[in-house]
């Protein structure tokens, strides 16, 4: 993915670049700090269960507009409720996935489990949802776009004026330099001011609020006057995860590293702009609330894990948090194959692993075909699904998190089926970017033609999780042409989101020191916990966040995959002072 030349740049939380000796020292310290605070992973290239590498991280936090962050946090309980209702709408799930399961074997296998469970009735009516709604800022947002320069009249307008003066210089350095006349001394002063401004500008490495290099000067002035809006690009949902929503530990851990770095660099005053993040506690408490509902004092919480867990800290910290905070609750870790070997149902359909009864199952695996080596793992999934244990996710929650369901939810009037409040419908509706079906019908064929014509505007997604499965931009036509008309219905098409850039240092194990300043884009994930059955929601809350940042040239930013890095948001307001 390449960013367009006129992609806006969010200003930095501190002035970069750092002096080289300072950068070397603080980076070395931060690496050790990361390992020693569990911001770490097992190496894929030199795997050893006995050692950890620090996880790639961004040295100082990336900026994120405060209002948009707060909006995302406030919206999460509504999204939780939406997903809970979707998961319990048998007709919607069935019709939405009808075409997909004809051609997508993995989704069809999940759906078969769902169908069988429906036929026999749910043994456990309560589900535990631990969701993560992923989003990116959209710099080309129609309502606020600095590209469209559309003005939104209202109270914001006045606040924009102060920022306008500063931003005019920032977006157009010629303003001071072209001011003519005055005495020689005045001229001198002006020249010095221009030079100083120029130096400062270089120092900032274009990290001011917005760089609108392709806009005309008039447009730039207009943009500056509207900076209150353009700085606050709206955000769009990338996807919603209902299974194995990771980074409950690494989210808060990222903040811990960056808080340390900012303090070391003498910027402790900035820490107030890093929002609290209690994701680990929020998610683990969710599991414990489900455990309480199950109400069997000797029953355990079971984590379903991959054969090899590279992202081990993000699972063990959950386990350790539960063990330390609630020592009476035991946690077990088992693969799907283990469950097939050891698991059986008791008289009341309780899941038993040996003699241990399982109250809650937390799936950190089971979301991709590679986790099911044979029918044995599918049988294990079915066994758990028919058991009395409370699942995170239960099969209907898993299906509700498919890309196909996300695409269906974004269609006009569909939200009304799940949300009553018109204001909430409006708020949720705004987070969807264009999502298009590729089913073999008139609408699907029109999307197909659209994708062939302007592929650079889209991303093509299959029904998979875990990264590395999507097709981007110019690669789309070939991918589509290789598919039959029916095969296309396993995929959806989505508008590409164009996030603003940030500039900073990405620190990776084994990479050259000191790190260089790079262009990056971020993706914010907001966690939500929801517990209930088809008729009642008993718990529903927002549970912290995580920020992942990748090189702006990368399509995807999986941290373990190598292009992404741990980050955390530094909240900015449009009228903040320049970084110092
Ligand atoms: P997965 O389930 O594999 O995580 P996602 O839908 O989250 O699939 O896509 C993976 C990554 O691809 C995202 O984290 C994001 O970096 C990028 N991506 C996905 N959709 C878009 C989009 N519409 N615009 C820009 N980038 C996207
Ligand atoms: Mg994702």
Coordinates of C-alpha atoms and ligand atoms in Angstrom, one line a residue:
X1 CA 0.0 0.0 0.0
X2 CA 1.5 3.4 -0.9
X3 CA 0.3 6.6 0.7
X4 CA -0.6 9.3 -1.7
X5 CA 1.6 12.4 -1.8
X6 CA -1.0 14.6 -0.1
X7 CA -1.7 12.3 2.8
X8 CA -2.1 14.4 5.9
X9 CA 0.5 14.0 8.7
X10 CA -0.5 14.1 12.3
X11 CA 1.9 16.2 14.4
X12 CA 4.2 14.4 16.8
X13 CA 4.0 14.3 20.6
X14 CA 7.6 15.5 20.9
X15 CA 9.9 17.1 18.4
X16 CA 11.9 14.7 16.3
X17 CA 14.6 13.7 15.3
X18 CA 16.3 13.1 18.6
X19 CA 20.0 13.7 18.8
X20 CA 21.8 10.4 17.9
X21 CA 23.5 9.7 21.2
X22 CA 20.2 10.3 23.1
X23 CA 18.4 8.1 20.6
X24 CA 20.9 5.3 20.9
X25 CA 20.8 5.4 24.7
X26 CA 17.0 5.6 25.1
X27 CA 16.4 2.9 22.5
X28 CA 18.7 0.4 24.1
X29 CA 17.1 1.1 27.5
X30 CA 13.6 0.8 26.0
X31 CA 14.4 -2.6 24.5
X32 CA 15.5 -3.9 27.8
X33 CA 12.5 -2.3 29.5
X34 CA 10.2 -4.0 27.0
X35 CA 11.6 -7.5 27.6
X36 CA 11.5 -7.0 31.3
X37 CA 7.9 -5.8 31.3
X38 CA 6.6 -8.6 29.1
X39 CA 6.3 -6.6 25.9
X40 CA 7.8 -9.6 24.2
X41 CA 7.2 -12.6 21.9
X42 CA 8.9 -15.9 21.1
X43 CA 11.1 -15.7 18.0
X44 CA 9.8 -17.3 14.9
X45 CA 13.2 -17.6 13.3
X46 CA 15.0 -18.8 16.4
X47 CA 12.2 -20.4 18.4
X48 CA 12.9 -21.5 21.9
X49 CA 10.3 -22.0 24.6
X50 CA 12.9 -20.7 27.0
X51 CA 13.5 -17.3 25.6
X52 CA 11.8 -14.1 24.5
X53 CA 12.5 -11.3 22.1
X54 CA 11.1 -7.8 22.7
X55 CA 8.1 -7.2 20.5
X56 CA 8.6 -4.5 17.8
X57 CA 7.5 -1.2 19.2
X58 CA 7.3 2.5 18.3
X59 CA 9.6 4.5 20.5
X60 CA 7.2 7.4 21.3
X61 CA 3.4 7.2 21.2
X62 CA 1.7 8.1 17.9
X63 CA -0.8 10.9 17.9
X64 CA -4.5 10.2 17.7
X65 CA -7.3 12.8 17.8
X66 CA -8.8 12.9 21.3
X67 CA -12.3 13.4 20.2
X68 CA -12.2 10.5 17.8
X69 CA -10.6 8.3 20.5
X70 CA -13.4 9.2 22.9
X71 CA -16.0 8.6 20.3
X72 CA -14.7 5.1 19.7
X73 CA -14.6 4.3 23.4
X74 CA -18.1 5.6 23.9
X75 CA -19.4 3.6 21.0
X76 CA -18.1 0.3 22.1
X77 CA -21.0 -0.8 24.3
X78 CA -23.3 -0.1 21.4
X79 CA -21.1 -2.2 19.1
X80 CA -21.1 -4.9 21.8
X81 CA -24.9 -5.0 21.9
X82 CA -25.1 -4.9 18.1
X83 CA -22.8 -8.0 17.8
X84 CA -24.6 -9.8 20.6
X85 CA -27.9 -9.3 18.8
X86 CA -26.5 -10.3 15.5
X87 CA -25.0 -13.5 17.0
X88 CA -28.5 -14.4 18.2
X89 CA -30.3 -13.8 15.0
X90 CA -30.4 -17.2 13.4
X91 CA -32.2 -16.0 10.3
X92 CA -29.8 -13.2 9.6
X93 CA -26.7 -15.4 10.1
X94 CA -28.1 -18.1 7.9
X95 CA -29.2 -16.0 5.0
X96 CA -26.1 -13.8 5.1
X97 CA -23.7 -16.8 5.0
X98 CA -25.8 -18.9 2.6
X99 CA -23.8 -18.2 -0.5
X100 CA -20.4 -18.0 1.3
X101 CA -20.7 -21.5 2.8
X102 CA -21.3 -23.0 -0.6
X103 CA -17.8 -22.2 -1.6
X104 CA -15.8 -21.6 1.6
X105 CA -15.1 -24.8 3.3
X106 CA -13.8 -23.4 6.6
X107 CA -16.9 -21.2 7.1
X108 CA -19.1 -24.1 6.0
X109 CA -17.5 -26.3 8.8
X110 CA -18.2 -23.6 11.4
X111 CA -21.7 -23.2 10.1
X112 CA -22.3 -27.0 10.2
X113 CA -21.4 -26.9 13.9
X114 CA -23.8 -24.0 14.3
X115 CA -26.6 -25.9 12.5
X116 CA -26.1 -29.1 14.6
X117 CA -26.1 -27.1 17.8
X118 CA -29.3 -25.3 16.7
X119 CA -30.9 -28.6 16.0
X120 CA -30.2 -29.9 19.4
X121 CA -30.8 -26.7 21.3
X122 CA -28.0 -24.7 23.1
X123 CA -26.9 -26.5 26.2
X124 CA -25.4 -23.2 27.4
X125 CA -27.5 -20.2 26.6
X126 CA -25.0 -17.6 27.9
X127 CA -22.2 -16.4 25.7
X128 CA -19.1 -14.5 26.6
X129 CA -18.1 -11.9 23.9
X130 CA -14.6 -10.4 24.2
X131 CA -14.6 -8.3 21.1
X132 CA -12.2 -5.9 19.5
X133 CA -13.4 -3.3 17.1
X134 CA -10.4 -2.3 14.8
X135 CA -10.5 1.1 13.2
X136 CA -8.4 3.5 11.3
X137 CA -8.6 7.2 10.9
X138 CA -9.9 8.2 7.4
X139 CA -8.2 11.3 6.1
X140 CA -10.5 11.3 3.1
X141 CA -13.7 11.4 5.1
X142 CA -16.5 13.0 3.2
X143 CA -17.8 15.0 6.1
X144 CA -14.4 16.3 7.2
X145 CA -12.1 15.8 4.4
X146 CA -9.2 18.1 4.0
X147 CA -9.2 17.0 0.4
X148 CA -12.8 18.0 -0.2
X149 CA -12.3 21.1 1.9
X150 CA -15.9 20.9 2.9
X151 CA -16.8 23.2 5.7
X152 CA -19.1 22.2 8.5
X153 CA -20.7 25.4 9.9
X154 CA -21.2 25.5 13.7
X155 CA -19.5 26.0 17.0
X156 CA -16.3 24.4 15.9
X157 CA -15.8 27.1 13.4
X158 CA -14.8 29.7 16.0
X159 CA -12.4 27.4 17.7
X160 CA -10.7 26.9 14.4
X161 CA -9.6 30.5 14.1
X162 CA -6.7 30.4 16.6
X163 CA -5.4 27.2 15.0
X164 CA -5.8 28.8 11.6
X165 CA -3.1 31.5 12.2
X166 CA -0.6 28.9 13.3
X167 CA -1.5 26.4 10.7
X168 CA -1.3 29.0 7.9
X169 CA 2.5 29.1 8.6
X170 CA 2.7 25.4 9.0
X171 CA 1.1 24.6 5.7
X172 CA 2.7 27.4 3.8
X173 CA 6.1 28.5 4.9
X174 CA 6.1 31.4 2.4
X175 CA 3.8 33.5 4.5
X176 CA 6.4 35.2 6.6
X177 CA 9.0 35.3 3.9
X178 CA 6.9 37.2 1.5
X179 CA 5.9 39.9 3.9
X180 CA 7.6 42.9 2.2
X181 CA 9.0 46.3 3.4
X182 CA 10.2 47.8 6.7
X183 CA 13.6 49.0 7.9
X184 CA 16.8 47.0 7.4
X185 CA 16.6 45.9 11.1
X186 CA 13.0 44.8 10.7
X187 CA 14.0 43.0 7.5
X188 CA 16.8 41.3 9.3
X189 CA 14.6 40.2 12.1
X190 CA 12.1 38.9 9.5
X191 CA 14.8 37.0 7.7
X192 CA 16.0 35.5 11.0
X193 CA 12.4 34.6 11.8
X194 CA 12.0 33.0 8.4
X195 CA 15.2 31.1 8.9
X196 CA 14.3 30.0 12.4
X197 CA 10.9 29.0 11.2
X198 CA 12.5 27.1 8.3
X199 CA 14.8 25.3 10.7
X200 CA 12.0 24.5 13.0
X201 CA 10.1 23.2 10.1
X202 CA 12.9 21.0 9.0
X203 CA 13.3 19.8 12.5
X204 CA 9.7 18.9 12.6
X205 CA 10.3 16.9 9.5
X206 CA 6.9 17.9 8.2
X207 CA 5.3 16.6 11.2
X208 CA 2.9 19.4 11.5
X209 CA -0.8 18.8 11.6
X210 CA -1.4 18.6 7.9
X211 CA 0.7 18.6 4.8
X212 CA -1.3 19.4 1.8
X213 CA 1.4 19.6 -0.8
X214 CA -0.9 19.2 -3.8
X215 CA -3.5 21.7 -2.8
X216 CA -3.5 25.2 -4.1
X217 CA -2.5 28.0 -1.8
X218 CA -6.1 29.1 -1.5
X219 CA -7.1 25.7 -0.6
X220 CA -4.4 25.5 2.0
X221 CA -5.6 28.7 3.7
X222 CA -9.1 27.3 3.7
X223 CA -7.8 24.0 5.1
X224 CA -5.9 25.8 7.8
X225 CA -9.1 27.8 8.7
X226 CA -10.9 24.5 8.9
X227 CA -8.0 22.7 10.7
X228 CA -10.3 21.9 13.7
X229 CA -12.1 19.6 11.3
X230 CA -9.3 18.3 9.1
X231 CA -7.0 17.4 12.0
X232 CA -9.9 15.3 13.2
X233 CA -10.2 12.9 10.3
X234 CA -13.1 10.6 11.2
X235 CA -12.5 6.9 11.6
X236 CA -13.8 3.8 9.9
X237 CA -14.1 0.3 11.2
X238 CA -11.5 -2.1 9.6
X239 CA -13.1 -5.2 11.1
X240 CA -14.7 -6.5 14.3
X241 CA -13.1 -9.5 16.0
X242 CA -15.2 -11.9 17.9
X243 CA -12.6 -14.6 18.4
X244 CA -9.0 -14.5 19.9
X245 CA -9.0 -10.7 20.2
X246 CA -5.4 -10.3 21.1
X247 CA -3.3 -7.5 22.7
X248 CA -5.2 -7.3 26.0
X249 CA -1.7 -7.4 27.6
X250 CA 0.4 -5.9 24.8
X251 CA -1.9 -2.9 24.5
X252 CA -1.3 -1.7 28.1
X253 CA 2.3 -2.9 27.9
X254 CA 3.0 -0.6 24.9
X255 CA 1.9 2.3 27.0
X256 CA 4.2 1.2 29.8
X257 CA 7.3 1.3 27.5
X258 CA 6.4 4.6 25.9
X259 CA 5.6 6.2 29.2
X260 CA 9.0 5.2 30.4
X261 CA 10.6 6.6 27.2
X262 CA 8.8 9.9 27.4
X263 CA 9.9 10.3 31.0
X264 CA 13.5 9.4 30.2
X265 CA 13.4 12.0 27.5
X266 CA 12.2 14.7 30.0
X267 CA 8.6 14.8 28.8
X268 CA 6.8 13.5 31.9
X269 CA 4.4 16.4 31.5
X270 CA 3.1 14.7 28.4
X271 CA 2.0 11.5 30.1
X272 CA -1.4 13.0 30.9
X273 CA -2.3 12.7 27.2
X274 CA -1.8 8.9 27.2
X275 CA -5.2 7.5 28.1
X276 CA -5.6 4.9 30.8
X277 CA -5.6 1.4 29.5
X278 CA -7.0 -1.5 31.6
X279 CA -7.5 -3.9 28.8
X280 CA -5.9 -6.9 30.6
X281 CA -8.0 -6.5 33.7
X282 CA -11.2 -5.7 31.7
X283 CA -10.9 -8.8 29.6
X284 CA -9.8 -11.2 32.4
X285 CA -12.6 -9.8 34.7
X286 CA -14.9 -10.7 31.8
X287 CA -13.8 -14.3 32.0
X288 CA -14.2 -14.3 35.7
X289 CA -17.7 -12.8 35.5
X290 CA -18.6 -15.7 33.2
X291 CA -17.0 -18.1 35.6
X292 CA -19.2 -16.6 38.4
X293 CA -22.3 -17.1 36.3
X294 CA -21.3 -20.8 35.8
X295 CA -21.2 -21.0 39.6
X296 CA -19.2 -24.2 40.2
X297 CA -16.3 -23.4 42.6
X298 CA -14.0 -26.1 41.4
X299 CA -14.5 -25.5 37.7
X300 CA -11.6 -24.1 35.7
X301 CA -11.1 -21.6 32.8
X302 CA -9.7 -23.3 29.7
X303 CA -7.6 -21.4 27.2
X304 CA -7.6 -23.1 23.7
X305 CA -4.2 -22.4 22.3
X306 CA -2.2 -23.0 19.1
X307 CA 0.3 -25.8 18.9
X308 CA 3.0 -23.2 19.3
X309 CA 2.2 -19.8 20.9
X310 CA 4.6 -17.1 19.6
X311 CA 2.5 -14.4 21.2
X312 CA 2.9 -16.0 24.5
X313 CA 3.0 -12.9 26.7
X314 CA -0.4 -11.9 25.5
X315 CA -1.8 -15.2 26.8
X316 CA 0.3 -15.9 29.9
X317 CA -0.3 -12.4 31.3
X318 CA -4.1 -13.2 31.1
X319 CA -3.5 -16.4 32.9
X320 CA -1.2 -14.8 35.6
X321 CA -3.6 -11.9 36.1
X322 CA -6.5 -14.4 36.8
X323 CA -4.3 -16.6 39.1
X324 CA -3.0 -13.6 41.1
X325 CA -6.3 -11.7 41.3
X326 CA -8.5 -14.7 41.8
X327 CA -6.3 -17.5 43.2
X328 CA -9.2 -19.8 43.6
X329 CA -9.7 -20.0 39.9
X330 CA -7.5 -22.4 38.0
X331 CA -6.5 -21.9 34.3
X332 CA -5.7 -24.7 31.9
X333 CA -4.1 -24.4 28.5
X334 CA -5.0 -27.0 25.8
X335 CA -4.8 -27.3 22.1
X336 CA -7.8 -28.5 20.1
X337 CA -6.0 -31.8 19.6
X338 CA -5.6 -32.1 23.4
X339 CA -9.3 -31.5 23.9
X340 CA -10.1 -34.2 21.4
X341 CA -7.9 -36.6 23.4
X342 CA -8.9 -35.7 26.9
X343 CA -12.3 -34.1 26.7
X344 CA -15.7 -35.7 27.3
X345 CA -19.1 -34.6 28.5
X346 CA -20.5 -35.4 31.9
X347 CA -24.0 -36.3 32.8
X348 CA -25.2 -32.7 32.6
X349 CA -23.1 -32.1 29.5
X350 CA -20.4 -30.4 31.5
X351 CA -17.1 -30.4 29.7
X352 CA -14.6 -32.6 31.6
X353 CA -10.9 -32.7 31.0
X354 CA -9.9 -35.7 33.0
X355 CA -11.6 -34.9 36.3
X356 CA -11.6 -31.2 35.8
X357 CA -14.9 -29.4 35.0
X358 CA -14.5 -26.5 32.6
X359 CA -16.6 -23.4 33.3
X360 CA -15.3 -21.0 30.6
X361 CA -13.5 -21.7 27.3
X362 CA -11.4 -18.8 25.9
X363 CA -10.4 -19.5 22.3
X364 CA -7.0 -18.1 21.4
X365 CA -7.0 -20.6 18.5
X366 CA -9.6 -22.1 16.2
X367 CA -10.0 -19.1 13.9
X368 CA -8.1 -20.4 10.9
X369 CA -8.1 -23.7 8.9
X370 CA -4.5 -24.4 10.0
X371 CA -5.6 -24.9 13.6
X372 CA -7.8 -27.9 12.5
X373 CA -5.3 -30.6 11.5
X374 CA -8.0 -33.2 11.0
X375 CA -11.5 -34.1 11.8
X376 CA -10.4 -34.6 15.4
X377 CA -10.0 -30.9 16.0
X378 CA -13.4 -30.2 14.4
X379 CA -14.9 -32.9 16.7
X380 CA -13.3 -31.2 19.7
X381 CA -14.8 -27.9 18.7
X382 CA -18.2 -29.5 18.4
X383 CA -17.8 -31.2 21.7
X384 CA -17.0 -27.9 23.4
X385 CA -19.9 -26.2 21.6
X386 CA -22.4 -28.7 22.8
X387 CA -21.1 -28.6 26.4
X388 CA -22.4 -26.6 29.3
X389 CA -19.2 -24.4 29.4
X390 CA -19.5 -20.7 28.6
X391 CA -17.7 -20.1 25.4
X392 CA -15.7 -17.1 24.2
X393 CA -16.8 -17.1 21.5
X394 CA -19.7 -19.5 21.1
X395 CA -20.1 -20.6 17.5
X396 CA -22.8 -18.0 16.7
X397 CA -20.5 -15.2 18.0
X398 CA -17.7 -16.6 15.8
X399 CA -19.9 -16.5 12.8
X400 CA -21.1 -13.0 13.6
X401 CA -17.5 -11.9 13.4
X402 CA -17.1 -13.0 9.7
X403 CA -16.2 -10.4 7.1
X404 CA -19.4 -11.4 5.3
X405 CA -21.6 -10.5 8.2
X406 CA -19.7 -7.2 8.6
X407 CA -20.4 -6.4 5.0
X408 CA -24.1 -7.3 5.4
X409 CA -24.4 -5.0 8.5
X410 CA -23.1 -2.1 6.5
X411 CA -26.0 -2.3 4.0
X412 CA -28.7 0.4 4.3
X413 CA -31.4 -0.3 6.9
X414 CA -29.8 -3.5 8.2
X415 CA -28.8 -1.9 11.5
X416 CA -32.4 -1.2 12.3
X417 CA -32.9 -4.9 12.7
X418 CA -30.5 -4.9 15.7
X419 CA -30.5 -1.4 17.2
X420 CA -33.6 0.5 18.3
X421 CA -32.3 3.9 19.0
X422 CA -32.1 6.1 15.8
X423 CA -29.2 8.1 17.2
X424 CA -27.3 4.9 17.9
X425 CA -28.1 3.6 14.4
X426 CA -26.7 6.8 13.0
X427 CA -23.6 6.7 15.1
X428 CA -22.8 3.1 14.1
X429 CA -23.7 3.6 10.5
X430 CA -21.1 6.3 10.2
X431 CA -18.2 3.9 11.1
X432 CA -18.7 1.7 8.1
X433 CA -16.8 2.5 5.0
X434 CA -18.0 1.0 1.7
X435 CA -18.4 -2.7 2.0
X436 CA -19.7 -4.7 -1.1
X437 CA -20.9 -8.2 -1.6
X438 CA -19.4 -10.3 -4.4
X439 CA -22.2 -12.8 -4.4
X440 CA -23.3 -14.1 -7.8
X441 CA -26.2 -11.7 -8.3
X442 CA -26.7 -8.3 -9.9
X443 CA -25.3 -6.3 -7.0
X444 CA -22.3 -8.7 -6.6
X445 CA -21.5 -8.6 -10.3
X446 CA -21.6 -4.8 -10.2
X447 CA -19.1 -4.8 -7.4
X448 CA -17.0 -7.1 -9.4
X449 CA -16.9 -4.8 -12.4
X450 CA -16.2 -1.8 -10.1
X451 CA -13.2 -3.7 -8.6
X452 CA -11.8 -4.5 -12.0
X453 CA -12.2 -0.8 -13.1
X454 CA -10.7 0.9 -10.0
X455 CA -8.9 -1.7 -8.0
X456 CA -6.7 0.8 -6.3
X457 CA -9.7 1.9 -4.3
X458 CA -10.3 -1.4 -2.6
X459 CA -9.2 -4.3 -0.5
X460 CA -10.5 -7.8 -1.2
X461 CA -11.1 -10.0 1.9
X462 CA -11.9 -13.7 2.4
X463 CA -13.6 -15.2 5.5
X464 CA -10.3 -15.5 7.4
X465 CA -8.8 -14.0 10.5
X466 CA -5.2 -13.5 11.7
X467 CA -3.7 -11.4 8.9
X468 CA -2.1 -12.1 5.6
X469 CA -5.2 -13.2 3.7
X470 CA -6.4 -10.0 2.0
X471 CA -5.7 -8.8 -1.5
X472 CA -4.9 -5.2 -2.1
X473 CA -5.4 -2.7 -4.9
X474 CA -3.7 -3.6 -8.2
X475 CA -3.5 -7.3 -7.3
X476 CA -7.3 -7.5 -7.1
X477 CA -8.2 -8.0 -10.8
X478 CA -5.9 -11.0 -11.2
X479 CA -7.2 -12.5 -8.0
X480 CA -10.8 -12.0 -9.0
X481 CA -10.3 -13.3 -12.5
X482 CA -8.9 -16.5 -11.2
X483 CA -12.2 -17.2 -9.3
X484 CA -15.4 -18.5 -10.8
X485 CA -18.6 -16.4 -10.3
X486 CA -19.6 -18.6 -7.3
X487 CA -16.2 -18.6 -5.8
X488 CA -16.3 -14.9 -5.5
X489 CA -19.0 -15.1 -2.9
X490 CA -16.4 -16.3 -0.4
X491 CA -15.0 -12.8 -0.5
X492 CA -16.1 -9.3 0.1
X493 CA -14.9 -6.0 -1.3
X494 CA -14.1 -3.0 0.9
X495 CA -13.1 0.6 0.3
X496 CA -9.5 1.2 1.2
X497 CA -9.2 3.5 4.2
X498 CA -6.5 6.2 3.9
X499 CA -5.2 6.9 7.4
X500 CA -3.1 10.0 8.1
X501 CA 0.6 9.5 8.6
X502 CA 2.7 9.8 11.7
X503 CA 6.5 9.9 11.7
X504 CA 8.6 8.2 14.3
X505 CA 11.1 5.5 15.2
X506 CA 10.2 1.8 14.9
X507 CA 12.3 -0.4 17.0
X508 CA 12.7 -4.1 16.0
X509 CA 14.7 -7.0 17.3
X510 CA 17.9 -7.4 15.2
X511 CA 17.4 -4.2 13.3
X512 CA 20.1 -1.6 12.7
X513 CA 20.8 1.0 15.5
X514 CA 19.9 3.7 15.8
X515 CA 16.4 3.4 14.2
X516 CA 15.5 5.8 11.4
X517 CA 12.5 8.0 11.3
X518 CA 9.8 6.3 9.1
X519 CA 6.3 7.1 7.8
X520 CA 3.8 5.1 9.7
X521 CA 0.0 4.5 10.0
X522 CA -1.9 3.2 13.0
X523 CA -4.8 1.0 13.7
X524 CA -6.7 1.4 17.0
X525 CA -8.5 -1.6 18.5
X526 CA -11.2 -1.0 21.2
X527 CA -12.0 -4.0 23.4
X528 CA -15.5 -4.7 24.6
X529 CA -16.9 -7.4 26.9
X530 CA -20.5 -8.5 26.6
X531 CA -22.1 -11.4 28.5
X532 CA -25.7 -12.6 28.1
X533 CA -28.2 -14.9 26.3
X534 CA -30.6 -14.3 23.5
X535 CA -32.9 -12.3 25.7
X536 CA -30.7 -10.5 28.3
X537 CA -27.4 -8.9 28.4
X538 CA -26.0 -9.1 31.9
X539 CA -22.6 -7.3 31.4
X540 CA -21.6 -4.9 28.7
X541 CA -18.6 -2.6 28.9
X542 CA -15.7 -1.2 27.0
X543 CA -12.5 -2.8 28.2
X544 CA -9.4 -0.8 27.1
X545 CA -7.7 -0.5 23.8
X546 CA -4.6 -1.3 21.7
X547 CA -2.8 0.5 19.0
X548 CA -0.8 -1.2 16.3
X549 CA 1.4 0.8 13.9
X550 CA 2.9 -0.2 10.6
X551 CA 5.1 1.3 7.9
X552 CA 2.9 3.3 5.7
X553 CA 4.0 1.2 2.7
X554 CA 2.8 -2.0 4.3
X555 CA -0.6 -3.5 3.5
X556 CA -0.9 -5.2 6.8
X557 CA 0.6 -4.6 10.2
X558 CA 0.6 -7.9 12.1
X559 CA 3.2 -7.4 14.9
X560 CA 4.4 -10.9 15.0
X561 CA 4.4 -11.0 11.1
X562 CA 7.1 -8.3 11.2
X563 CA 5.6 -5.2 9.7
X564 CA 3.7 -3.9 12.7
X565 CA 4.8 -2.5 16.0
X566 CA 3.3 -2.0 19.4
X567 CA 2.1 1.5 20.0
X568 CA -0.3 3.5 22.1
X569 CA -2.3 6.6 21.4
X570 CA -1.1 10.1 22.4
X571 CA -4.3 12.2 22.4
X572 CA -4.1 15.5 20.6
X573 CA -6.5 18.4 20.4
X574 CA -6.6 20.5 17.3
X575 CA -5.6 23.6 19.2
X576 CA -2.6 22.1 21.0
X577 CA 0.6 24.0 21.0
X578 CA 3.3 22.8 18.6
X579 CA 5.3 19.9 20.0
X580 CA 8.5 20.8 21.9
Ligands
LIG1 P1 -7.7 -10.0 9.6 O1 -8.9 -10.6 10.1 O2 -6.8 -10.9 8.9 O3 -7.0 -9.2 10.7 P2 -8.4 -7.4 8.6 O4 -9.7 -7.1 7.9 O5 -8.2 -6.8 10.0 O6 -8.2 -9.0 8.6 O7 -7.2 -6.9 7.7 C1 -5.9 -7.1 8.0 C2 -5.1 -5.7 7.9 O8 -5.3 -5.2 6.6 C3 -5.7 -4.6 8.9 O9 -5.1 -4.8 10.1 C4 -5.3 -3.4 8.1 O10 -3.9 -3.1 8.4 C5 -5.4 -3.8 6.7 N1 -6.8 -3.4 6.2 C6 -7.9 -4.2 6.2 N2 -8.9 -3.5 5.7 C7 -8.5 -2.3 5.3 C8 -9.1 -1.2 4.6 N3 -10.4 -1.2 4.3 N4 -8.3 -0.1 4.4 C9 -7.0 -0.1 4.7 N5 -6.4 -1.1 5.3 C10 -7.1 -2.2 5.6
LIG2 MG1 -7.5 -7.6 11.8

